[in-house]
CSV table of C-alpha atoms in Angstrom, one decimal:
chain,number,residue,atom,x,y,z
A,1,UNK,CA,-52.7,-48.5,-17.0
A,2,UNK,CA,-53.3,-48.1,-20.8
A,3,UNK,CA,-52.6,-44.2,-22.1
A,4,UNK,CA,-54.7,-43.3,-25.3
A,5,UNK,CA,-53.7,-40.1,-27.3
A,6,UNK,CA,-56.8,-38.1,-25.9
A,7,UNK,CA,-55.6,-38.7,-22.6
A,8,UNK,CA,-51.8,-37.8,-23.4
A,9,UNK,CA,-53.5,-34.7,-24.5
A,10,UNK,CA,-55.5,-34.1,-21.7
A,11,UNK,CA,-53.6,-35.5,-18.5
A,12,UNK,CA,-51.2,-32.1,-18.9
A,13,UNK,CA,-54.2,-29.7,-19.9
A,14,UNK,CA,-55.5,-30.7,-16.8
A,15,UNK,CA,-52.5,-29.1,-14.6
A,16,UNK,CA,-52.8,-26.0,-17.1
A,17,UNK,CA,-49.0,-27.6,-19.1
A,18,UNK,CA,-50.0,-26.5,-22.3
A,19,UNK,CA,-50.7,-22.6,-21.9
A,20,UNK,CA,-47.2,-22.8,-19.2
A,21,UNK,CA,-45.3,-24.3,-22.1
A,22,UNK,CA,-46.6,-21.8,-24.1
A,23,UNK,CA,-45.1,-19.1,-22.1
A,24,UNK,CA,-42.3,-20.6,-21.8
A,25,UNK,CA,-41.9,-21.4,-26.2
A,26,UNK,CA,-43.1,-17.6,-26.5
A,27,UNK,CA,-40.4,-16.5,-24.2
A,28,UNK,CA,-37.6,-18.8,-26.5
A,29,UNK,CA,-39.2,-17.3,-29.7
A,30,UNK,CA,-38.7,-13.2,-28.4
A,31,UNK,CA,-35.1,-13.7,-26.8
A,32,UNK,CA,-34.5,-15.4,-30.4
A,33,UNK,CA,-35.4,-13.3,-32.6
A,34,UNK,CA,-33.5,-10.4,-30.2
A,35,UNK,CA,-30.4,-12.6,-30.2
A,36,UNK,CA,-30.7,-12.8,-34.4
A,37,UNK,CA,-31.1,-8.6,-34.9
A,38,UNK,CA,-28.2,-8.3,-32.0
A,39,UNK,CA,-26.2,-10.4,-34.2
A,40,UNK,CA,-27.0,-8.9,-37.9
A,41,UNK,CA,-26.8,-5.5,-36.4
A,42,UNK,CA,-23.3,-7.0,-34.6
A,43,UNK,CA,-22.5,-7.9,-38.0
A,44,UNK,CA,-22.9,-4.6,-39.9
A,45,UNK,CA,-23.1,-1.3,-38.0
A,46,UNK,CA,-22.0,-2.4,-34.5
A,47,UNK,CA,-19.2,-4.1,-36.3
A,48,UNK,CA,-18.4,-1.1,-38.8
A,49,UNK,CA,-18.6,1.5,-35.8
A,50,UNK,CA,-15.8,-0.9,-33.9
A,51,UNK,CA,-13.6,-0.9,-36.8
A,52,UNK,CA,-13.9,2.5,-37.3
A,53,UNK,CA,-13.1,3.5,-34.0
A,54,UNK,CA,-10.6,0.6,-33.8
A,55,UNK,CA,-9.9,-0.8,-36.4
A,56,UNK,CA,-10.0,-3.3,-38.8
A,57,UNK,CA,-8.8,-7.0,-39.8
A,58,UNK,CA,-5.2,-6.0,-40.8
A,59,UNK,CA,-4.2,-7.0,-44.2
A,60,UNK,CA,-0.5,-6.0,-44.7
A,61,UNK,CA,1.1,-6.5,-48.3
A,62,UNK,CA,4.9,-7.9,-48.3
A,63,UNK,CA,7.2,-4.9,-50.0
A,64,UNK,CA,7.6,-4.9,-53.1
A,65,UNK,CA,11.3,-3.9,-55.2
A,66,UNK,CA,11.1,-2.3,-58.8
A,67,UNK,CA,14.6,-1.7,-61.0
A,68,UNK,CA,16.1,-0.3,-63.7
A,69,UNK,CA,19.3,0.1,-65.1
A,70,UNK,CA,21.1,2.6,-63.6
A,71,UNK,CA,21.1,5.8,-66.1
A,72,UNK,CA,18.1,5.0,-68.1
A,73,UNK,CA,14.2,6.1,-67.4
A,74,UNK,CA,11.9,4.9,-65.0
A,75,UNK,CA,9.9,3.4,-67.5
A,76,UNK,CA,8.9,-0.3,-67.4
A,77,UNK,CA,9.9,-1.1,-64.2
A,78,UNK,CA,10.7,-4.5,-63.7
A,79,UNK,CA,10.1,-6.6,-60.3
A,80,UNK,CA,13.3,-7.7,-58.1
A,81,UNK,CA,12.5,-10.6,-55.8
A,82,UNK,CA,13.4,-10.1,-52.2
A,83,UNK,CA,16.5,-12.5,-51.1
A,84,UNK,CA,15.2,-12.8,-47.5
A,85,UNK,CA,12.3,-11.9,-45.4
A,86,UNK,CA,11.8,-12.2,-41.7
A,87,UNK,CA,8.5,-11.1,-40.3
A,88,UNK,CA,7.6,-10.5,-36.5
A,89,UNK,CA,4.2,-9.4,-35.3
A,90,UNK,CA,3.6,-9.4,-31.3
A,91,UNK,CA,-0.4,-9.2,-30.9
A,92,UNK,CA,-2.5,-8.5,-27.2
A,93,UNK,CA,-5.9,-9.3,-27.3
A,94,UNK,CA,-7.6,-5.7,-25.9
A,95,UNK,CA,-11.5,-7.2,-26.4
A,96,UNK,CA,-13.6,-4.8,-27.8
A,97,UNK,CA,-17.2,-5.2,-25.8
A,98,UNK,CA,-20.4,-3.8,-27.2
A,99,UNK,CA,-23.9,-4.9,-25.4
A,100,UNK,CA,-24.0,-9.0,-25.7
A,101,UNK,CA,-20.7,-9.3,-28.5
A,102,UNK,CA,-17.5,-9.2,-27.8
A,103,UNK,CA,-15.5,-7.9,-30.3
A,104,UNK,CA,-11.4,-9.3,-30.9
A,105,UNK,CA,-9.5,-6.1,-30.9
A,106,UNK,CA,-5.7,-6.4,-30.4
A,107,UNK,CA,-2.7,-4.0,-30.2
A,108,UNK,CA,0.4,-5.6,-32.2
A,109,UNK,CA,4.1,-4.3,-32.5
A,110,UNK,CA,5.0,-5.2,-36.2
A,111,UNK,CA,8.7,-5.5,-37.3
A,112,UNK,CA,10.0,-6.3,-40.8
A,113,UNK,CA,14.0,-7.5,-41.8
A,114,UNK,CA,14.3,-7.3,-45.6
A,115,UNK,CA,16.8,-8.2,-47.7
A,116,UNK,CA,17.5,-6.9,-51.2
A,117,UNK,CA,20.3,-8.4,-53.0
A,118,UNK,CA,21.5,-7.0,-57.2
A,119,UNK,CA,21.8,-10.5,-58.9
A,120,UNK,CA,21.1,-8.9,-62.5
A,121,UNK,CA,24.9,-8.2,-63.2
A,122,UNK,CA,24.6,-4.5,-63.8
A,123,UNK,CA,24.4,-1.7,-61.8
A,124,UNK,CA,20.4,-1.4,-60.8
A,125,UNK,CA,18.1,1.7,-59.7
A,126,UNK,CA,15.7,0.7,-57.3
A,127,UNK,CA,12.5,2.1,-56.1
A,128,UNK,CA,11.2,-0.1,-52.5
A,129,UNK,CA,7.8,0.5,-51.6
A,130,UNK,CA,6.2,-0.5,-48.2
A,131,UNK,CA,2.4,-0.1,-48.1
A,132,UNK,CA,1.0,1.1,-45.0
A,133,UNK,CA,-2.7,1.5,-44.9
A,134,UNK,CA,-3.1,4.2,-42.0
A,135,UNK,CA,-6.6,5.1,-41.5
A,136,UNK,CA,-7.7,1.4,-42.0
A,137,UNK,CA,-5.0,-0.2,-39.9
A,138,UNK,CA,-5.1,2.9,-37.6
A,139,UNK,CA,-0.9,3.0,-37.4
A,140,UNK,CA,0.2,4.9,-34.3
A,141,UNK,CA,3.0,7.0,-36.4
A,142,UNK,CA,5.1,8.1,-33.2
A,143,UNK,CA,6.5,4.1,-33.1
A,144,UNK,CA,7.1,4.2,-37.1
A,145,UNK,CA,10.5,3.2,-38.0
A,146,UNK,CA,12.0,3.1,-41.6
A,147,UNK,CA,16.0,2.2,-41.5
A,148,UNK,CA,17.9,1.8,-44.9
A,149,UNK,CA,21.3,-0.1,-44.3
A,150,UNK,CA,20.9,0.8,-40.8
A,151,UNK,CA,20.2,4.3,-41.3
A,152,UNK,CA,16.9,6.2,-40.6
A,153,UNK,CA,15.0,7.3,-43.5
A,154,UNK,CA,12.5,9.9,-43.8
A,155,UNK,CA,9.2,8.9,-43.7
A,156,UNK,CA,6.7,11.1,-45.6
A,157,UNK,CA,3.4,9.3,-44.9
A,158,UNK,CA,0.2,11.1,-45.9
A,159,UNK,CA,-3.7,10.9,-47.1
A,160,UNK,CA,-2.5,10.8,-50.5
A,161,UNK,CA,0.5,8.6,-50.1
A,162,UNK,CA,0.1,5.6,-47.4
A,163,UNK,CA,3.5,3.7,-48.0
A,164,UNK,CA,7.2,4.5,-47.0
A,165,UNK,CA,9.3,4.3,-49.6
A,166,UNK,CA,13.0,4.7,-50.9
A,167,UNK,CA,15.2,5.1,-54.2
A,168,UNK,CA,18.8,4.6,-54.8
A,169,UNK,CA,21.4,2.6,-56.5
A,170,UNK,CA,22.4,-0.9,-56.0
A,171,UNK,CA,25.5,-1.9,-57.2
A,172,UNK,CA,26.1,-5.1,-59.1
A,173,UNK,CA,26.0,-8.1,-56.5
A,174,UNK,CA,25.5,-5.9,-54.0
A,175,UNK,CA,23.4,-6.2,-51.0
A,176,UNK,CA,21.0,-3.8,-49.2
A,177,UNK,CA,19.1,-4.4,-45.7
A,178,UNK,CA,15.9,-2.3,-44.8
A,179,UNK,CA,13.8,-3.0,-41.6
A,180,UNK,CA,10.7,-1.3,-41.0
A,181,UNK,CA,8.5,-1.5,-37.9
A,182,UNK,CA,5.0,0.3,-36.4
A,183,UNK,CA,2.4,-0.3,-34.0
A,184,UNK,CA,-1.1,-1.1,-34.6
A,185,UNK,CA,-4.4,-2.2,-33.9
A,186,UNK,CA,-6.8,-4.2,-35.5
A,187,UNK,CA,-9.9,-6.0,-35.3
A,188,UNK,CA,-10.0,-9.9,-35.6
A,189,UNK,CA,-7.3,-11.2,-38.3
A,190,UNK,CA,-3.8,-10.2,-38.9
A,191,UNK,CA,-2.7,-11.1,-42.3
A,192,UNK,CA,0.5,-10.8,-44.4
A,193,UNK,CA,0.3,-11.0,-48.0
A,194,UNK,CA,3.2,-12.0,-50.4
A,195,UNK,CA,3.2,-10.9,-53.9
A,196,UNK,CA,1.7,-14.1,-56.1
A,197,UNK,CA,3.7,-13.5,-59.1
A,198,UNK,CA,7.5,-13.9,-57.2
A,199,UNK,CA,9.1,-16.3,-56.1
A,200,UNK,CA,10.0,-16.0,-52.5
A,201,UNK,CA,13.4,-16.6,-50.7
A,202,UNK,CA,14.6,-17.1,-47.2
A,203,UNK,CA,11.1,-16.1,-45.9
A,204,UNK,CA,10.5,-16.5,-41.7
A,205,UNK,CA,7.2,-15.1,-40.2
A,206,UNK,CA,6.5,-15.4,-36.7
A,207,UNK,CA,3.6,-14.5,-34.6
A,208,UNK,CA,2.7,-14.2,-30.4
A,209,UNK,CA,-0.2,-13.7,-29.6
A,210,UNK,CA,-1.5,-13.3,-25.6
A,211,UNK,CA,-4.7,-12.9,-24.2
A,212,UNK,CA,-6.6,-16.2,-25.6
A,213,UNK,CA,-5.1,-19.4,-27.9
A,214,UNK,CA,-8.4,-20.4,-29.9
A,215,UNK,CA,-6.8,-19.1,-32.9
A,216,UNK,CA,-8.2,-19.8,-36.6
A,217,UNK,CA,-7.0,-19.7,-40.1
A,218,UNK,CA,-8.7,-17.9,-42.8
A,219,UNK,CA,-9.8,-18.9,-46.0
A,220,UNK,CA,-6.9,-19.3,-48.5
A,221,UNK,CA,-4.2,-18.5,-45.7
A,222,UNK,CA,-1.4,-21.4,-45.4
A,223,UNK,CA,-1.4,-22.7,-41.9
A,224,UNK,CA,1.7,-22.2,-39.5
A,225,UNK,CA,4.5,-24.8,-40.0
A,226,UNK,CA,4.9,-25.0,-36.3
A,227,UNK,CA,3.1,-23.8,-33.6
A,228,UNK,CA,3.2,-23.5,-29.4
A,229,UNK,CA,0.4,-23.0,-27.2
A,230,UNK,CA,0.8,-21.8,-23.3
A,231,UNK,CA,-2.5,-20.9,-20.8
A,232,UNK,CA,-3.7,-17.6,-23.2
A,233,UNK,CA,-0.2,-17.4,-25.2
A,234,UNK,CA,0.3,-19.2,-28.7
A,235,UNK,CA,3.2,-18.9,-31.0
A,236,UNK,CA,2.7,-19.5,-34.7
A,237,UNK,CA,5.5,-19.7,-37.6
A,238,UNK,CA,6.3,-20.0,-40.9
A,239,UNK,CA,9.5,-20.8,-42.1
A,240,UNK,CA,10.4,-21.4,-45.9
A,241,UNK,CA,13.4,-21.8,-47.7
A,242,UNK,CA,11.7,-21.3,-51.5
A,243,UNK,CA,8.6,-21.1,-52.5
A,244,UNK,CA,7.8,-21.0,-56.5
A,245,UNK,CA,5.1,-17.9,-55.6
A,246,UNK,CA,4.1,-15.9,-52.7
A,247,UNK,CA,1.4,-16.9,-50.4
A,248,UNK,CA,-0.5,-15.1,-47.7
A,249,UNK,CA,0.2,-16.2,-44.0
A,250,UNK,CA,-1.6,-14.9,-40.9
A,251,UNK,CA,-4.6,-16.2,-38.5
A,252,UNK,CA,-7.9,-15.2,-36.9
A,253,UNK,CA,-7.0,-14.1,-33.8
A,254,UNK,CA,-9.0,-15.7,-30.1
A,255,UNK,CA,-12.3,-14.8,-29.9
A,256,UNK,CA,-14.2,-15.0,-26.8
A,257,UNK,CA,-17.1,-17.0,-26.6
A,258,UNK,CA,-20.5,-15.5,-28.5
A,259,UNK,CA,-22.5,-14.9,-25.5
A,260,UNK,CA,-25.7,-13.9,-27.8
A,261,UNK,CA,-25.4,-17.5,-29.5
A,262,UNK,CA,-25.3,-19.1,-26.0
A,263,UNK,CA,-28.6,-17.6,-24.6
A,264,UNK,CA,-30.0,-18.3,-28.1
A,265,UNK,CA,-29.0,-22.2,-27.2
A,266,UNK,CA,-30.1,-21.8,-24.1
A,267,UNK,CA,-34.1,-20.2,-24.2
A,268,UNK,CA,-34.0,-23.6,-27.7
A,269,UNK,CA,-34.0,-26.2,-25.5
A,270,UNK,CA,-35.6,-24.5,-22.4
A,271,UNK,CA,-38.8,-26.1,-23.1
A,272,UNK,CA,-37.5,-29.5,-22.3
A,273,UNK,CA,-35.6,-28.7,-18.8
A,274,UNK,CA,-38.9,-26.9,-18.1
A,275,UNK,CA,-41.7,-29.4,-18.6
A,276,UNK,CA,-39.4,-31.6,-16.8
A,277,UNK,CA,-39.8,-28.8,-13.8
A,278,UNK,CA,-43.1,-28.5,-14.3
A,279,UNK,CA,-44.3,-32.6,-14.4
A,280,UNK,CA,-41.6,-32.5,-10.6
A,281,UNK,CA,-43.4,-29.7,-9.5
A,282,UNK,CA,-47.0,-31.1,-10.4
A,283,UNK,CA,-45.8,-34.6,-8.6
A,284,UNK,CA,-44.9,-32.2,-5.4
A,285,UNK,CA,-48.7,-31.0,-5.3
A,286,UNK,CA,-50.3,-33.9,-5.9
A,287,UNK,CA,-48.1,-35.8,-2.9
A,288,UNK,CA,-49.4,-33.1,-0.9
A,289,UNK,CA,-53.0,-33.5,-1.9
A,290,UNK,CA,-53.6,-30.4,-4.1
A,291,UNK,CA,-53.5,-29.2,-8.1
A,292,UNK,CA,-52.0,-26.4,-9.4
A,293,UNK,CA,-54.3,-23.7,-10.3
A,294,UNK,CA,-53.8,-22.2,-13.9
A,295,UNK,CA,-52.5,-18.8,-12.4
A,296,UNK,CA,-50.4,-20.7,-10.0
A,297,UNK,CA,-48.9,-23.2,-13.2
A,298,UNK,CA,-48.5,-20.3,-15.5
A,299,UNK,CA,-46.4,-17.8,-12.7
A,300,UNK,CA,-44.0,-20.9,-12.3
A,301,UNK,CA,-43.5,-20.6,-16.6
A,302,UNK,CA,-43.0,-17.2,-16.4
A,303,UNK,CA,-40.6,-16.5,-13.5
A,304,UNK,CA,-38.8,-19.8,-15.6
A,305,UNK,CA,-38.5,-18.1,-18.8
A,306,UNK,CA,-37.9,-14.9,-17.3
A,307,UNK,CA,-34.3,-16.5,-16.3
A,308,UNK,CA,-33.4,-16.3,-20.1
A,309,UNK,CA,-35.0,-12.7,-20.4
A,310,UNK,CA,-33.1,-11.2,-17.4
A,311,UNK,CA,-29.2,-12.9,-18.4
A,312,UNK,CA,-29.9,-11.3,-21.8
A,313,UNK,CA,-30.2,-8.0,-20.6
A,314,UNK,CA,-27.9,-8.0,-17.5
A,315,UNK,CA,-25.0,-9.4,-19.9
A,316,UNK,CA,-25.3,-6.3,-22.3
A,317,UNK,CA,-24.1,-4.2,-19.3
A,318,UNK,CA,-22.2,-6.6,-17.1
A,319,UNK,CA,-20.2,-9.4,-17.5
A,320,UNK,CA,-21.3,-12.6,-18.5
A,321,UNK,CA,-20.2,-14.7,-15.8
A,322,UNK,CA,-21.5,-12.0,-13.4
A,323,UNK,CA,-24.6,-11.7,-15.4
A,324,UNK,CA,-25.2,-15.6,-15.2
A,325,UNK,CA,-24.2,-16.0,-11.4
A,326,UNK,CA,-26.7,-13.2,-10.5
A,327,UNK,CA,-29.7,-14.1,-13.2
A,328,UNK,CA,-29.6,-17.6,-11.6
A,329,UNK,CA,-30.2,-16.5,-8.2
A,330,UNK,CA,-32.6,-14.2,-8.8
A,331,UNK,CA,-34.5,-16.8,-10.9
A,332,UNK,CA,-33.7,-20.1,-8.7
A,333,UNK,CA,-34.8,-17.8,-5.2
A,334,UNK,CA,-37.9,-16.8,-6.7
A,335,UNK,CA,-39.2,-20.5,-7.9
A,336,UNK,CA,-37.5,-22.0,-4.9
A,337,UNK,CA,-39.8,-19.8,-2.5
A,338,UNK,CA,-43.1,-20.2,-4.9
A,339,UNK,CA,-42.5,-23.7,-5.4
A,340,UNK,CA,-42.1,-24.2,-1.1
A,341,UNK,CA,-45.6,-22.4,-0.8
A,342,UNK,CA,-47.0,-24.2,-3.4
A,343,UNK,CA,-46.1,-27.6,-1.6
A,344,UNK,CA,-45.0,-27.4,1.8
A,345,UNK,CA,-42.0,-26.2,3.6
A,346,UNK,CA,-40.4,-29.7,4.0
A,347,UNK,CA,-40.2,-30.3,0.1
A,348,UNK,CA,-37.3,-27.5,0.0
A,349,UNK,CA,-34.5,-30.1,-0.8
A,350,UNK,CA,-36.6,-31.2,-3.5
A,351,UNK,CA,-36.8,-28.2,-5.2
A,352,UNK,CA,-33.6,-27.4,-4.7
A,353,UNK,CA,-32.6,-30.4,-6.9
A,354,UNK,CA,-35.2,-29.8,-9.8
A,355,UNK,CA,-34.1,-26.2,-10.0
A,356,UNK,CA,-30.5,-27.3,-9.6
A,357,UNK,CA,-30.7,-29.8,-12.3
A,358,UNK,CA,-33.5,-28.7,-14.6
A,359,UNK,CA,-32.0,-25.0,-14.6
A,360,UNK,CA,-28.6,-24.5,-13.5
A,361,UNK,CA,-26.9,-27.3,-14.9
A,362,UNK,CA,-28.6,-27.1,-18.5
A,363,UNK,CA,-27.7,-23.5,-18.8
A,364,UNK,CA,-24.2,-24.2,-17.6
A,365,UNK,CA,-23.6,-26.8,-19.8
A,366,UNK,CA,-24.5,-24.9,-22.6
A,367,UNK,CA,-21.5,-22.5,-21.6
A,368,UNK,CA,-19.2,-25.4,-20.6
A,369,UNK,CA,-19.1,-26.3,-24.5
A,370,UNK,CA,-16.6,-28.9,-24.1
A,371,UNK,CA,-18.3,-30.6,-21.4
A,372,UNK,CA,-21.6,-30.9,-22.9
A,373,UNK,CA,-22.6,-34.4,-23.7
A,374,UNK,CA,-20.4,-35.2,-20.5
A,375,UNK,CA,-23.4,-33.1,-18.3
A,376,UNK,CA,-25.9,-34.3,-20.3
A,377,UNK,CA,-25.3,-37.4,-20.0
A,378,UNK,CA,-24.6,-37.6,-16.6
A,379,UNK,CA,-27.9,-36.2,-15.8
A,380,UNK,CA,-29.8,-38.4,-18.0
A,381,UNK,CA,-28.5,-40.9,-15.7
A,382,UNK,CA,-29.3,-39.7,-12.7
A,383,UNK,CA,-32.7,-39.0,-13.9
A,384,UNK,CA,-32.9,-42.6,-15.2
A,385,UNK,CA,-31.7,-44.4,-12.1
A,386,UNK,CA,-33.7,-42.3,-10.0
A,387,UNK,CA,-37.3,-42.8,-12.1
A,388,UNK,CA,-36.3,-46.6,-12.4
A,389,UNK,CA,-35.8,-46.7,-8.3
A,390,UNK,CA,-38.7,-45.0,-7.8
A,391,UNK,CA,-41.1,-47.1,-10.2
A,392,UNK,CA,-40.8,-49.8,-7.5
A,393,UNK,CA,-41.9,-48.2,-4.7
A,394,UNK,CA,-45.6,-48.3,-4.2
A,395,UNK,CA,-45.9,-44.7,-2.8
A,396,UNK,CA,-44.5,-43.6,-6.3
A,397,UNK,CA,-46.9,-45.5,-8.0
A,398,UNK,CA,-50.1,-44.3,-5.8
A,399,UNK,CA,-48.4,-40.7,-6.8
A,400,UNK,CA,-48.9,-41.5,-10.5
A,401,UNK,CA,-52.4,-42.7,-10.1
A,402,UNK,CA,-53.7,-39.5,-8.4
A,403,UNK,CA,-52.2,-38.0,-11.6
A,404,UNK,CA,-54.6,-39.3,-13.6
A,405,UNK,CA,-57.8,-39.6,-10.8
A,406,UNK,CA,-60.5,-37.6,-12.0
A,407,UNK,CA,-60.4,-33.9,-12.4
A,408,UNK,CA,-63.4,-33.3,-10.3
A,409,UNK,CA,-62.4,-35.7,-7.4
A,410,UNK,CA,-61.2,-33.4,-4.4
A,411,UNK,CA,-57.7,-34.6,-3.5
A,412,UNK,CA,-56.9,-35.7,0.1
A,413,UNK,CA,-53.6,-35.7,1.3
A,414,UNK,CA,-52.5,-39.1,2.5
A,415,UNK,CA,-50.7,-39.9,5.8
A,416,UNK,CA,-48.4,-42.7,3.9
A,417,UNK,CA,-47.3,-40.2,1.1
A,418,UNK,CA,-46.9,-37.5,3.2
A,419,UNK,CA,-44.0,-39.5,5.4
């Protein structure tokens, strides 16, 4: 049987394909673009109105130590490098959840151990400054600690002053310990920042973080020098003896999986699961001696590609997963009883495989990121062996040829097929 373009063209216009595919590409193209103005408006005033309740990406500068020599005039400070830093920052993911994005808030305990050491050889007045950025990092002040050699120090933290900080007198060669430690929240990142222009000595930084381990790094950050993952717990740190000049350390915290992106992935390729659906379904009328009539063809695209419509608005006020589970049934129920009228009551199990494999287990897939080739694949395969089996039997065969019988031939159902 030879195929010539014209009748490529016209064997699916005459089962109504082209105006159902239609439906189906129009439905892609409107979830799109909603999916795109979720995400820019995610990006910039859903995302500004999070981190303003919130909180934002917490960018935390390392202390800095400026001296003099004890009895002359704070003027031209000089820098002091720290002689030992060791940073600990305990983070739990607390998601933030607004309509189809997910937001990665977290709550983290921050504790500082800083050591100040007078190697000048004279007696030194110090000022230590600790900058705290409180309506951006959105400190809870009740958990605020400031201890100077092991003593408390007041802590005068205002609008017009956002850092602790302490003067006093060093001795020559002598040694001063401070430890500082708050709670916070944040949106997305942690990172600490170490002055660029010092060297840095004796400098740990840990960081725990539970609730999710899909951590990232940021631009420019240096990347942990060891790190330990555990089911939704990682442990990052970096250790360094010297360093010539201060670098920042930190991560992008877990994220949970873009669910607009997902459905955006999912209504792109739903116009190749569904002319699959649709060439099964026609092959299920035509064995039972009847076409599908352009109403008939074009409900079957629309309760289809209302699948994609009705997950995109269930997840903006449920759960995904209970979003998905309950879109699905809605979705396969409805085809699953149009498709039996359509056909006949014993072609159930039929349907319940095209709707099973050329719905459910696309979509999944697409959420099941790391197995998606492996699905794919696997149902290529299936759909291969099965076609290939079925292009040597002759019933399959006299199916085919009533696809392409004339239009205008009335379609009898035969006893052979029907078996």
């Amino acid at each position: 049987m030879r195929l010539r373009a014209p009748t490529l063209f016209a064997l699916p216009a005459r089962f109504h394909y082209w105006g159902s595919l239609f439906l189906v590409l129009f439905s892609a193209a409107v979830i799109s673009g909603q999916v795109a103005n979720r995400h820019s408006f995610a990006s910039g005033e859903l995302y500004e109105e999070v981190a303003d309740r919130w909180g934002a990406p917490i960018e935390q500068p390392a202390p800095s130590v400026r001296f003099v020599e004890s009895g002359t005039v704070f003027n031209g400070l000089e820098s002091l490098p720290l002689a030992g830093q060791k940073v600990y920052v305990e983070a739990a993911m607390s998601y933030r959840k607004r309509g189809l994005t997910y937001f990665s808030g977290f709550e983290f305990a921050f504790r500082g151990q800083y050591r100040v050491v007078n190697d000048q050889g004279k007696s030194l007045d110090l000022v230590f400054v600790f900058p705290i950025q409180m309506s951006k990092n959105k400190v809870l002040l009740s958990d605020l600690e400031f201890l100077v050699g092991g003593e408390p120090h007041s802590v005068d933290l205002s609008q017009s002053q956002n850092r602790l900080v302490w003067t006093g007198r060093l001795a020559a060669a002598e040694e001063l310990e401070v430890e500082i430690a708050f709670r916070g929240r944040g949106l997305n990142s942690f990172t600490y920042r170490l002055d660029p222009t010092l060297p840095v000595k004796d400098f740990r930084f840990e960081a725990q973080v539970t609730g999710g381990d899909n951590f990232d790094y940021a631009p420019g950050v240096l990347p942990a020098t060891s790190q330990t993952h555990k089911d939704g717990e990682v442990s990052l740190e970096w250790q360094y003896a010297a360093l010539e000049s201060g670098v920042p350390v930190g991560l992008i915290l877990p994220s949970v999986k873009a669910y607009d992106t997902l459905i955006f992935i999912m209504a792109k390729r739903s116009w190749a699961t569904f002319s699959l659906f649709f060439a099964g379904i026609v092959l299920l009328t035509l064995h039972h001696g009847r076409r599908l009539e352009i109403y008939e063809s074009y409900l079957l695209a629309a309760n289809y590609a209302f699948f994609f419509v009705l997950l995109a608005y269930l997840a903006a006020f449920m759960s995904f997963a209970g979003a998905f589970l309950l879109a699905q049934v809605i979705t396969c129920s409805s085809l699953w009883f149009f498709s039996k009228r359509l056909t006949s009551p014993d072609a159930g199990r039929i349907i319940a495989v095209l709707l099973v494999a050329l719905l459910v287990l696309p979509t999944l897939a697409v959420i099941l990121r790391g197995y998606t080739g492996l699905i794919y694949t696997l149902e290529i395969l299936a759909g291969l062996v099965s076609v290939t089996y079925l292009a040597t039997r002759p019933l399959f065969r006299q199916l085919v040829e009533r696809a392409f019988s004339h239009p205008q031939l009335p379609l009898q159902e035969d006893p052979a097929l029907a078996k």
